[in-house]
mmCIF file of C-alpha atoms in Angstrom:
data_model
loop_
_atom_site.group_PDB
_atom_site.id
_atom_site.type_symbol
_atom_site.label_atom_id
_atom_site.label_comp_id
_atom_site.label_asym_id
_atom_site.label_seq_id
_atom_site.Cartn_x
_atom_site.Cartn_y
_atom_site.Cartn_z
ATOM 1 C CA MET X 746 0.000 0.000 0.000
ATOM 2 C CA LEU X 747 1.350 3.423 -0.944
ATOM 3 C CA PRO X 748 1.926 6.050 1.776
ATOM 4 C CA ASP X 749 -0.455 9.006 2.051
ATOM 5 C CA ALA X 750 2.211 11.339 0.626
ATOM 6 C CA ALA X 751 2.298 9.373 -2.629
ATOM 7 C CA TYR X 752 -1.422 9.884 -3.173
ATOM 8 C CA MET X 753 -1.130 13.574 -2.373
ATOM 9 C CA GLN X 754 1.764 13.902 -4.787
ATOM 10 C CA ARG X 755 -0.495 12.410 -7.428
ATOM 11 C CA CYS X 756 -3.070 15.101 -6.575
ATOM 12 C CA LEU X 757 -0.457 17.811 -7.065
ATOM 13 C CA ASP X 758 0.653 16.300 -10.375
ATOM 14 C CA LEU X 759 -2.947 16.211 -11.574
ATOM 15 C CA ALA X 760 -3.564 19.772 -10.396
ATOM 16 C CA GLN X 761 -0.640 20.998 -12.494
ATOM 17 C CA LEU X 762 -2.538 19.929 -15.622
ATOM 18 C CA GLY X 763 -4.908 22.843 -15.073
ATOM 19 C CA LYS X 764 -2.199 25.508 -15.233
ATOM 20 C CA GLY X 765 -3.196 28.368 -17.485
ATOM 21 C CA SER X 766 -6.802 27.156 -17.781
ATOM 22 C CA VAL X 767 -8.403 27.590 -14.352
ATOM 23 C CA SER X 768 -7.301 31.012 -13.064
ATOM 24 C CA PRO X 769 -8.510 32.873 -11.061
ATOM 25 C CA ASN X 770 -9.441 29.553 -9.467
ATOM 26 C CA PRO X 771 -6.608 27.520 -7.939
ATOM 27 C CA MET X 772 -5.176 24.395 -9.526
ATOM 28 C CA VAL X 773 -6.598 21.357 -7.718
ATOM 29 C CA GLY X 774 -6.234 17.597 -8.095
ATOM 30 C CA ALA X 775 -8.090 14.785 -6.324
ATOM 31 C CA VAL X 776 -7.619 11.036 -5.917
ATOM 32 C CA LEU X 777 -10.074 8.526 -4.407
ATOM 33 C CA VAL X 778 -8.503 5.452 -2.806
ATOM 34 C CA TYR X 779 -10.100 2.234 -1.584
ATOM 35 C CA ASN X 780 -7.930 -0.229 0.316
ATOM 36 C CA GLY X 781 -4.743 0.897 -1.432
ATOM 37 C CA ARG X 782 -6.290 1.063 -4.901
ATOM 38 C CA ILE X 783 -7.046 4.264 -6.783
ATOM 39 C CA ILE X 784 -10.650 4.011 -7.961
ATOM 40 C CA GLY X 785 -11.028 7.578 -9.210
ATOM 41 C CA GLU X 786 -9.036 10.700 -9.935
ATOM 42 C CA GLY X 787 -9.633 14.109 -11.443
ATOM 43 C CA TRP X 788 -8.522 17.717 -11.604
ATOM 44 C CA HIS X 789 -10.021 21.129 -12.155
ATOM 45 C CA ARG X 790 -9.696 21.470 -15.914
ATOM 46 C CA ILE X 791 -11.321 24.740 -16.954
ATOM 47 C CA TYR X 792 -12.479 27.793 -15.014
ATOM 48 C CA GLY X 793 -16.228 27.695 -14.504
ATOM 49 C CA GLU X 794 -16.490 23.946 -14.963
ATOM 50 C CA ALA X 795 -16.479 21.036 -12.497
ATOM 51 C CA HIS X 796 -13.948 21.037 -9.673
ATOM 52 C CA ALA X 797 -11.394 18.309 -9.031
ATOM 53 C CA GLU X 798 -13.452 16.441 -6.420
ATOM 54 C CA VAL X 799 -16.474 16.187 -8.701
ATOM 55 C CA ASN X 800 -14.379 15.057 -11.663
ATOM 56 C CA CYS X 801 -12.755 12.470 -9.412
ATOM 57 C CA LEU X 802 -16.107 11.064 -8.277
ATOM 58 C CA GLU X 803 -17.463 11.046 -11.815
ATOM 59 C CA ASN X 804 -14.382 9.090 -12.886
ATOM 60 C CA VAL X 805 -15.238 6.158 -10.594
ATOM 61 C CA SER X 806 -16.489 3.166 -12.559
ATOM 62 C CA GLU X 807 -19.999 1.841 -12.030
ATOM 63 C CA ALA X 808 -18.559 -1.293 -10.473
ATOM 64 C CA ASP X 809 -16.593 0.737 -7.912
ATOM 65 C CA LYS X 810 -19.236 3.301 -6.968
ATOM 66 C CA ARG X 811 -20.373 1.062 -4.094
ATOM 67 C CA LEU X 812 -16.879 1.482 -2.604
ATOM 68 C CA ILE X 813 -17.078 5.274 -2.288
ATOM 69 C CA PRO X 814 -18.420 5.245 1.320
ATOM 70 C CA GLU X 815 -15.405 3.166 2.389
ATOM 71 C CA SER X 816 -12.856 5.243 0.498
ATOM 72 C CA THR X 817 -10.465 8.090 1.281
ATOM 73 C CA MET X 818 -10.293 11.155 -0.924
ATOM 74 C CA TYR X 819 -6.989 12.984 -1.208
ATOM 75 C CA VAL X 820 -7.361 16.540 -2.490
ATOM 76 C CA SER X 821 -4.789 19.301 -2.859
ATOM 77 C CA LEU X 822 -7.051 22.090 -1.547
ATOM 78 C CA GLU X 823 -9.861 22.319 0.985
ATOM 79 C CA PRO X 824 -13.152 21.484 -0.778
ATOM 80 C CA CYS X 825 -15.233 24.562 -1.540
ATOM 81 C CA ALA X 826 -18.224 25.421 0.628
ATOM 82 C CA HIS X 827 -20.146 27.929 -1.456
ATOM 83 C CA TYR X 828 -22.345 28.097 -4.517
ATOM 84 C CA GLY X 829 -20.378 29.836 -7.255
ATOM 85 C CA LYS X 830 -20.194 28.685 -10.856
ATOM 86 C CA THR X 831 -20.575 25.136 -9.467
ATOM 87 C CA PRO X 832 -22.211 23.662 -6.317
ATOM 88 C CA PRO X 833 -20.062 23.209 -3.174
ATOM 89 C CA CYS X 834 -17.764 20.191 -3.320
ATOM 90 C CA ALA X 835 -17.841 19.680 0.451
ATOM 91 C CA VAL X 836 -21.597 19.085 0.301
ATOM 92 C CA ARG X 837 -21.128 16.599 -2.552
ATOM 93 C CA LEU X 838 -18.548 14.626 -0.561
ATOM 94 C CA VAL X 839 -20.919 14.382 2.404
ATOM 95 C CA ALA X 840 -23.741 13.272 0.116
ATOM 96 C CA GLU X 841 -21.519 10.580 -1.410
ATOM 97 C CA GLY X 842 -20.619 9.348 2.075
ATOM 98 C CA VAL X 843 -16.852 9.500 1.603
ATOM 99 C CA LYS X 844 -15.235 8.054 4.717
ATOM 100 C CA LYS X 845 -12.158 10.276 5.013
ATOM 101 C CA VAL X 846 -10.703 13.352 3.304
ATOM 102 C CA VAL X 847 -6.980 14.201 3.362
ATOM 103 C CA ILE X 848 -6.184 17.802 2.365
ATOM 104 C CA CYS X 849 -2.947 19.483 1.337
ATOM 105 C CA ASN X 850 -3.823 23.169 1.939
ATOM 106 C CA ASP X 851 -6.604 25.141 3.566
ATOM 107 C CA ASP X 852 -8.425 27.483 1.172
ATOM 108 C CA PRO X 853 -7.939 31.177 2.126
ATOM 109 C CA PHE X 854 -10.745 32.388 -0.170
ATOM 110 C CA GLU X 855 -13.199 34.258 2.066
ATOM 111 C CA LYS X 856 -16.176 32.155 0.969
ATOM 112 C CA VAL X 857 -14.372 28.963 1.982
ATOM 113 C CA ASP X 858 -11.680 29.649 4.641
ATOM 114 C CA GLY X 859 -12.404 26.640 6.853
ATOM 115 C CA ARG X 860 -16.073 26.286 5.986
ATOM 116 C CA GLY X 861 -15.367 23.341 3.714
ATOM 117 C CA LEU X 862 -13.721 21.521 6.611
ATOM 118 C CA GLN X 863 -16.656 22.348 8.875
ATOM 119 C CA ILE X 864 -19.134 20.863 6.396
ATOM 120 C CA LEU X 865 -17.082 17.683 6.070
ATOM 121 C CA GLN X 866 -16.689 17.252 9.819
ATOM 122 C CA ALA X 867 -20.348 18.012 10.513
ATOM 123 C CA GLY X 868 -21.186 15.326 7.954
ATOM 124 C CA GLY X 869 -19.188 12.743 9.867
ATOM 125 C CA ILE X 870 -16.171 12.688 7.555
ATOM 126 C CA GLU X 871 -12.745 12.271 9.129
ATOM 127 C CA THR X 872 -10.367 15.027 7.953
ATOM 128 C CA ILE X 873 -6.605 15.487 7.905
ATOM 129 C CA THR X 874 -4.932 18.682 6.662
ATOM 130 C CA GLY X 875 -1.420 19.874 5.872
ATOM 131 C CA LEU X 876 -0.036 16.909 3.930
ATOM 132 C CA LEU X 877 2.724 18.194 1.582
ATOM 133 C CA LYS X 878 1.507 21.712 2.346
ATOM 134 C CA GLU X 879 4.756 23.396 1.249
ATOM 135 C CA LYS X 880 4.418 21.869 -2.203
ATOM 136 C CA GLY X 881 0.788 22.941 -2.351
ATOM 137 C CA LEU X 882 1.699 26.495 -1.399
ATOM 138 C CA TRP X 883 4.233 26.692 -4.214
ATOM 139 C CA LEU X 884 1.834 25.197 -6.741
ATOM 140 C CA ASN X 885 -0.878 27.758 -5.988
ATOM 141 C CA ARG X 886 1.364 30.618 -4.869
ATOM 142 C CA ARG X 887 -0.444 33.114 -7.093
ATOM 143 C CA PHE X 888 -3.810 32.197 -5.566
ATOM 144 C CA PHE X 889 -2.515 32.234 -1.981
ATOM 145 C CA CYS X 890 -0.620 35.517 -2.418
ATOM 146 C CA PHE X 891 -3.690 37.193 -3.885
ATOM 147 C CA HIS X 892 -5.991 36.134 -1.043
ATOM 148 C CA LYS X 893 -3.524 36.338 1.859
ATOM 149 C CA GLN X 894 -1.285 39.278 0.897
ATOM 150 C CA GLN X 895 -4.137 40.936 -1.016
ATOM 151 C CA ARG X 896 -2.038 41.759 -4.046
ATOM 152 C CA PRO X 897 -1.020 40.011 -7.259
ATOM 153 C CA TYR X 898 1.906 37.616 -7.238
ATOM 154 C CA VAL X 899 4.842 39.463 -8.846
ATOM 155 C CA ILE X 900 7.273 37.734 -11.194
ATOM 156 C CA LEU X 901 10.282 39.655 -12.487
ATOM 157 C CA LYS X 902 11.749 38.467 -15.770
ATOM 158 C CA TRP X 903 14.666 39.723 -17.778
ATOM 159 C CA ALA X 904 17.476 38.601 -20.041
ATOM 160 C CA GLN X 905 21.049 39.752 -19.549
ATOM 161 C CA THR X 906 24.467 39.239 -21.072
ATOM 162 C CA ALA X 907 27.130 37.089 -19.477
ATOM 163 C CA ASN X 908 28.833 40.277 -18.278
ATOM 164 C CA GLY X 909 25.711 41.745 -16.697
ATOM 165 C CA TYR X 910 24.199 44.085 -19.273
ATOM 166 C CA PHE X 911 20.460 44.394 -19.820
ATOM 167 C CA ALA X 912 20.592 46.089 -23.222
ATOM 168 C CA PRO X 913 22.793 48.393 -25.288
ATOM 169 C CA TYR X 914 22.328 52.120 -24.949
ATOM 170 C CA GLY X 915 19.756 53.728 -27.211
ATOM 171 C CA ASN X 916 16.157 52.979 -28.064
ATOM 172 C CA LYS X 917 16.649 50.013 -30.337
ATOM 173 C CA ARG X 918 15.576 46.390 -30.025
ATOM 174 C CA TYR X 919 18.306 43.929 -29.077
ATOM 175 C CA GLN X 920 17.658 40.172 -28.825
ATOM 176 C CA LEU X 921 19.692 38.496 -26.083
ATOM 177 C CA SER X 922 18.033 35.145 -25.418
ATOM 178 C CA ASN X 923 17.946 32.203 -27.806
ATOM 179 C CA GLU X 924 14.927 30.679 -29.551
ATOM 180 C CA LEU X 925 14.265 28.075 -26.844
ATOM 181 C CA SER X 926 14.238 30.740 -24.132
ATOM 182 C CA THR X 927 11.930 32.916 -26.213
ATOM 183 C CA ARG X 928 9.416 30.079 -26.600
ATOM 184 C CA LEU X 929 9.573 29.406 -22.868
ATOM 185 C CA VAL X 930 8.832 33.062 -22.131
ATOM 186 C CA HIS X 931 5.737 32.855 -24.334
ATOM 187 C CA LYS X 932 4.628 29.780 -22.372
ATOM 188 C CA TRP X 933 5.050 31.756 -19.140
ATOM 189 C CA ARG X 934 2.851 34.516 -20.535
ATOM 190 C CA THR X 935 -0.054 32.094 -20.978
ATOM 191 C CA GLU X 936 0.239 31.173 -17.293
ATOM 192 C CA GLU X 937 -0.008 34.697 -15.867
ATOM 193 C CA ALA X 938 -2.933 37.085 -15.629
ATOM 194 C CA SER X 939 -0.992 40.133 -16.804
ATOM 195 C CA ILE X 940 2.309 41.319 -18.246
ATOM 196 C CA MET X 941 3.885 44.760 -17.788
ATOM 197 C CA VAL X 942 6.592 46.925 -19.361
ATOM 198 C CA GLY X 943 7.720 50.512 -18.980
ATOM 199 C CA THR X 944 7.617 53.409 -21.418
ATOM 200 C CA ASN X 945 11.176 53.059 -22.723
ATOM 201 C CA THR X 946 10.788 49.333 -23.374
ATOM 202 C CA ALA X 947 7.551 49.944 -25.255
ATOM 203 C CA LEU X 948 9.263 52.533 -27.451
ATOM 204 C CA ALA X 949 12.523 50.653 -27.994
ATOM 205 C CA ASP X 950 11.173 47.139 -28.552
ATOM 206 C CA ASP X 951 7.609 47.788 -29.758
ATOM 207 C CA PRO X 952 6.611 44.470 -28.116
ATOM 208 C CA GLN X 953 3.258 42.790 -28.689
ATOM 209 C CA LEU X 954 3.283 41.332 -25.153
ATOM 210 C CA THR X 955 1.281 38.342 -26.349
ATOM 211 C CA ALA X 956 1.863 34.589 -26.325
ATOM 212 C CA ARG X 957 2.319 33.973 -30.034
ATOM 213 C CA LEU X 958 4.672 31.016 -29.767
ATOM 214 C CA TRP X 959 2.611 28.991 -27.307
ATOM 215 C CA GLN X 960 -1.047 28.018 -27.321
ATOM 216 C CA GLY X 961 -3.024 29.472 -24.446
ATOM 217 C CA LYS X 962 -4.834 32.532 -23.220
ATOM 218 C CA GLN X 963 -3.388 35.996 -23.676
ATOM 219 C CA PRO X 964 -2.388 38.019 -20.612
ATOM 220 C CA LEU X 965 -3.705 41.490 -19.897
ATOM 221 C CA ARG X 966 -1.099 43.914 -21.276
ATOM 222 C CA LEU X 967 0.066 46.695 -18.957
ATOM 223 C CA VAL X 968 2.302 49.629 -19.804
ATOM 224 C CA ILE X 969 3.592 52.624 -17.850
ATOM 225 C CA ASP X 970 3.052 55.840 -19.820
ATOM 226 C CA ARG X 971 2.911 58.736 -17.396
ATOM 227 C CA SER X 972 2.497 61.549 -19.929
ATOM 228 C CA LEU X 973 0.812 59.515 -22.688
ATOM 229 C CA VAL X 974 3.720 59.763 -25.114
ATOM 230 C CA LEU X 975 3.319 56.274 -26.580
ATOM 231 C CA PRO X 976 1.797 56.269 -30.089
ATOM 232 C CA ARG X 977 -1.307 54.148 -30.566
ATOM 233 C CA SER X 978 0.435 52.524 -33.539
ATOM 234 C CA LEU X 979 2.537 50.398 -31.167
ATOM 235 C CA LYS X 980 1.853 46.667 -31.327
ATOM 236 C CA LEU X 981 0.823 46.440 -27.676
ATOM 237 C CA PHE X 982 -2.267 48.478 -28.583
ATOM 238 C CA ASN X 983 -3.429 46.086 -31.302
ATOM 239 C CA ASN X 984 -6.577 44.000 -30.976
ATOM 240 C CA ASP X 985 -4.834 40.763 -29.969
ATOM 241 C CA ALA X 986 -5.480 41.394 -26.269
ATOM 242 C CA GLU X 987 -6.696 44.031 -23.838
ATOM 243 C CA ALA X 988 -4.249 46.727 -22.731
ATOM 244 C CA TRP X 989 -4.097 49.069 -19.739
ATOM 245 C CA VAL X 990 -2.092 52.298 -19.711
ATOM 246 C CA PHE X 991 -1.035 53.594 -16.288
ATOM 247 C CA ASN X 992 -0.773 57.399 -16.530
ATOM 248 C CA ASP X 993 -1.380 60.613 -14.582
ATOM 249 C CA VAL X 994 -3.394 62.402 -17.303
ATOM 250 C CA LYS X 995 -6.763 60.723 -17.745
ATOM 251 C CA GLU X 996 -9.146 57.907 -16.878
ATOM 252 C CA ASP X 997 -10.670 56.656 -20.115
ATOM 253 C CA GLU X 998 -11.422 53.709 -22.389
ATOM 254 C CA ALA X 999 -10.929 53.494 -26.146
ATOM 255 C CA GLY X 1000 -11.616 50.167 -27.792
ATOM 256 C CA ASN X 1001 -9.572 47.497 -26.056
ATOM 257 C CA VAL X 1002 -7.369 50.089 -24.308
ATOM 258 C CA ARG X 1003 -8.124 51.338 -20.809
ATOM 259 C CA TYR X 1004 -6.362 54.398 -19.405
ATOM 260 C CA VAL X 1005 -5.863 54.165 -15.642
ATOM 261 C CA LYS X 1006 -4.992 57.426 -13.929
ATOM 262 C CA MET X 1007 -2.862 57.296 -10.784
ATOM 263 C CA ASN X 1008 -0.339 59.264 -8.762
ATOM 264 C CA PHE X 1009 3.233 58.807 -9.975
ATOM 265 C CA ASP X 1010 4.900 59.141 -6.599
ATOM 266 C CA ASP X 1011 7.365 56.968 -4.717
ATOM 267 C CA ASN X 1012 4.608 54.436 -4.017
ATOM 268 C CA LEU X 1013 3.823 53.744 -7.685
ATOM 269 C CA PRO X 1014 4.621 49.986 -7.531
ATOM 270 C CA ALA X 1015 2.239 49.493 -4.599
ATOM 271 C CA THR X 1016 -0.408 51.663 -6.290
ATOM 272 C CA ILE X 1017 -0.245 49.530 -9.427
ATOM 273 C CA LEU X 1018 -0.598 46.312 -7.438
ATOM 274 C CA THR X 1019 -3.580 47.734 -5.564
ATOM 275 C CA GLU X 1020 -5.273 48.611 -8.859
ATOM 276 C CA LEU X 1021 -4.660 45.106 -10.179
ATOM 277 C CA TYR X 1022 -5.936 43.526 -6.969
ATOM 278 C CA LYS X 1023 -9.174 45.497 -7.223
ATOM 279 C CA ALA X 1024 -9.586 44.129 -10.755
ATOM 280 C CA ASN X 1025 -9.074 40.525 -9.551
ATOM 281 C CA ILE X 1026 -5.739 40.185 -11.382
ATOM 282 C CA GLN X 1027 -3.864 37.457 -9.509
ATOM 283 C CA SER X 1028 -0.419 37.721 -11.084
ATOM 284 C CA VAL X 1029 1.814 39.988 -13.113
ATOM 285 C CA ILE X 1030 5.053 39.228 -14.930
ATOM 286 C CA ILE X 1031 7.230 42.324 -15.311
ATOM 287 C CA GLU X 1032 9.469 42.103 -18.373
ATOM 288 C CA GLY X 1033 11.232 45.470 -18.302
ATOM 289 C CA GLY X 1034 12.793 47.804 -18.611
ATOM 290 C CA ALA X 1035 15.498 48.092 -16.016
ATOM 291 C CA LYS X 1036 13.941 51.188 -14.399
ATOM 292 C CA LEU X 1037 10.578 49.485 -13.868
ATOM 293 C CA LEU X 1038 12.160 46.275 -12.600
ATOM 294 C CA ASN X 1039 14.398 48.175 -10.183
ATOM 295 C CA SER X 1040 11.429 50.142 -8.832
ATOM 296 C CA PHE X 1041 9.713 46.929 -7.728
ATOM 297 C CA ILE X 1042 12.970 45.459 -6.406
ATOM 298 C CA SER X 1043 13.711 48.552 -4.311
ATOM 299 C CA LYS X 1044 10.285 48.346 -2.672
ATOM 300 C CA GLY X 1045 10.598 44.624 -2.047
ATOM 301 C CA LEU X 1046 7.420 44.101 -4.074
ATOM 302 C CA TRP X 1047 8.420 40.966 -5.917
ATOM 303 C CA ASP X 1048 8.019 37.267 -5.262
ATOM 304 C CA GLU X 1049 10.223 35.498 -7.780
ATOM 305 C CA ALA X 1050 12.684 36.493 -10.480
ATOM 306 C CA ARG X 1051 13.397 34.522 -13.647
ATOM 307 C CA ILE X 1052 16.702 35.658 -15.094
ATOM 308 C CA ILE X 1053 17.932 34.395 -18.454
ATOM 309 C CA THR X 1054 21.672 34.841 -18.966
ATOM 310 C CA ALA X 1055 22.917 34.602 -22.538
ATOM 311 C CA ASN X 1056 26.426 33.464 -23.449
ATOM 312 C CA THR X 1057 27.053 36.748 -25.254
ATOM 313 C CA THR X 1058 28.646 39.948 -23.957
ATOM 314 C CA LEU X 1059 28.366 43.666 -24.611
ATOM 315 C CA PRO X 1060 31.252 46.142 -24.283
ATOM 316 C CA HIS X 1061 28.910 48.588 -22.536
ATOM 317 C CA GLY X 1062 25.219 49.279 -22.084
ATOM 318 C CA ILE X 1063 22.407 49.440 -19.538
ATOM 319 C CA ALA X 1064 23.249 47.458 -16.423
ATOM 320 C CA ALA X 1065 20.940 44.581 -15.577
ATOM 321 C CA PRO X 1066 18.783 45.095 -12.475
ATOM 322 C CA LEU X 1067 20.484 44.347 -9.174
ATOM 323 C CA LEU X 1068 18.412 41.775 -7.342
ATOM 324 C CA VAL X 1069 18.548 42.181 -3.562
ATOM 325 C CA ASN X 1070 17.088 39.998 -0.823
ATOM 326 C CA GLY X 1071 16.721 37.061 -3.181
ATOM 327 C CA ASN X 1072 17.594 33.406 -2.730
ATOM 328 C CA LYS X 1073 18.634 31.378 -5.772
ATOM 329 C CA ALA X 1074 16.388 28.330 -6.098
ATOM 330 C CA PHE X 1075 18.016 26.724 -9.125
ATOM 331 C CA ASP X 1076 19.879 27.106 -12.411
ATOM 332 C CA THR X 1077 18.920 25.210 -15.539
ATOM 333 C CA GLN X 1078 20.543 25.241 -18.956
ATOM 334 C CA LEU X 1079 18.430 26.302 -21.950
ATOM 335 C CA GLU X 1080 20.838 25.351 -24.736
ATOM 336 C CA THR X 1081 23.176 28.372 -24.876
ATOM 337 C CA ASP X 1082 21.254 30.305 -22.200
ATOM 338 C CA MET X 1083 21.083 29.817 -18.443
ATOM 339 C CA LEU X 1084 17.803 30.248 -16.547
ATOM 340 C CA SER X 1085 18.133 31.181 -12.884
ATOM 341 C CA LEU X 1086 15.179 31.265 -10.505
ATOM 342 C CA TYR X 1087 15.333 33.500 -7.444
ATOM 343 C CA VAL X 1088 12.710 33.705 -4.708
ATOM 344 C CA ASN X 1089 12.307 36.683 -2.385
ATOM 345 C CA ASN X 1090 13.767 35.879 1.034
ATOM 346 C CA ASN X 1091 10.606 37.257 2.634
ATOM 347 C CA SER X 1092 8.277 35.163 0.505
ATOM 348 C CA ALA X 1093 5.657 33.042 2.240
ATOM 349 C CA TYR X 1094 5.914 30.672 -0.715
ATOM 350 C CA PRO X 1095 9.468 29.289 -0.938
ATOM 351 C CA TYR X 1096 10.463 27.084 -3.818
ATOM 352 C CA VAL X 1097 10.268 23.332 -3.175
ATOM 353 C CA GLU X 1098 12.866 21.235 -4.974
ATOM 354 C CA GLY X 1099 11.447 19.262 -7.860
ATOM 355 C CA MET X 1100 8.396 21.477 -8.358
ATOM 356 C CA GLU X 1101 7.700 23.128 -11.705
ATOM 357 C CA LEU X 1102 7.602 26.881 -12.236
#
C-alpha cells in the first residue's frame, strides 16, 4: 500500500494539468482510494467547470461506486463550501458518504476559509490537513498571495548578457536570449494574468506582449506611460489582447485600451498592485525595462525572479537590475542560455525542490 504522501503527490501532479486554464481559481487535483487502490481521480480542468473532487467522483467506474463510502479522498485544496459557478464540493462529498478526506492546503478564499472543513466534519467525515503543504503552497502561490497578501503575485523576468548588461544604450531592439528561451517566455505569458513593461521598453522594442509562440490565453497587457507619449500605432495596442495604460493624465477607455490614472509618486509599484488587486488580477510578470524592474525590487514588491543569462557579452550598455534579498532556487541550462530562478527571502511561498515553475 502506498503512503499518504504518494497519493497527495499524485493530486499535485494532476492539479498541475490545469495551469493556465483555471485562473482565477486555484489548480486542484483529487484522488479517491479504496484499500490501497485508486478508484477515481480528477482535476479542475477549466475555469467555470467542475472542480477536481467532482471530476474524481465522476471518474469512478460503475462497479466501484459502491466502494465510495469506504474510500479516502486525497485533495490538494480544501473542498469549496459555497455556490459559485458550481455547487459546493464539500456538500457533494458528504452526500456521497466518503469516509475520510486528506487535504494538502486550507483554502484562504473568504467564501471557503475553513467552511469546507466544517461541512465535512459536521457530515461525519474524518479530515486530515497539511499533507505536503509546502508543495501545495508553491503550486498555488499566485492564488494564496492574492488572497492572503491581497495583491497580485509578482514575477520579475529579464534577459542579460554574461557580463551583466540588460541592453545596449539607445532605443533600439536587441535580442539576447535564444529561440528556446523565447518560446519558454511565451509559455510563461499564458500562465499569468498580466504582463507589464515601462515606457522606454515599449518605445525601444515595440513588443506585442502576447503569447504567439505557445497556445493558451493571452495576458492582460500593462504599460507605464505617465504623460501619454506612446503612439497608438505600437503593437501592444493592437486587438490581440486588452491593454491598460497607467498614466497621470486621464481615466478613459478606447476600444480594447483602458487608461488608468494614478499618482506617480514613490509608491507607484504598490499603487499599481492595488489597482490590479481590485480588478481581480492574480499575477503579473514584469518584463522590463530596467527602471521598472528596479522600482519593484527597491520596494521589495516581488516574489520570484526569472533571469535568463545569454552566453554573449556587450562592451557597454544598460546594467541589468540588481536583485537584492533574493535566494537562488536553481539554475537550468536552456541550450546556450542559463535560466536562474530567485525567490524573495521574505516570501511566504518558498520554492520546493522538484516542483515546476
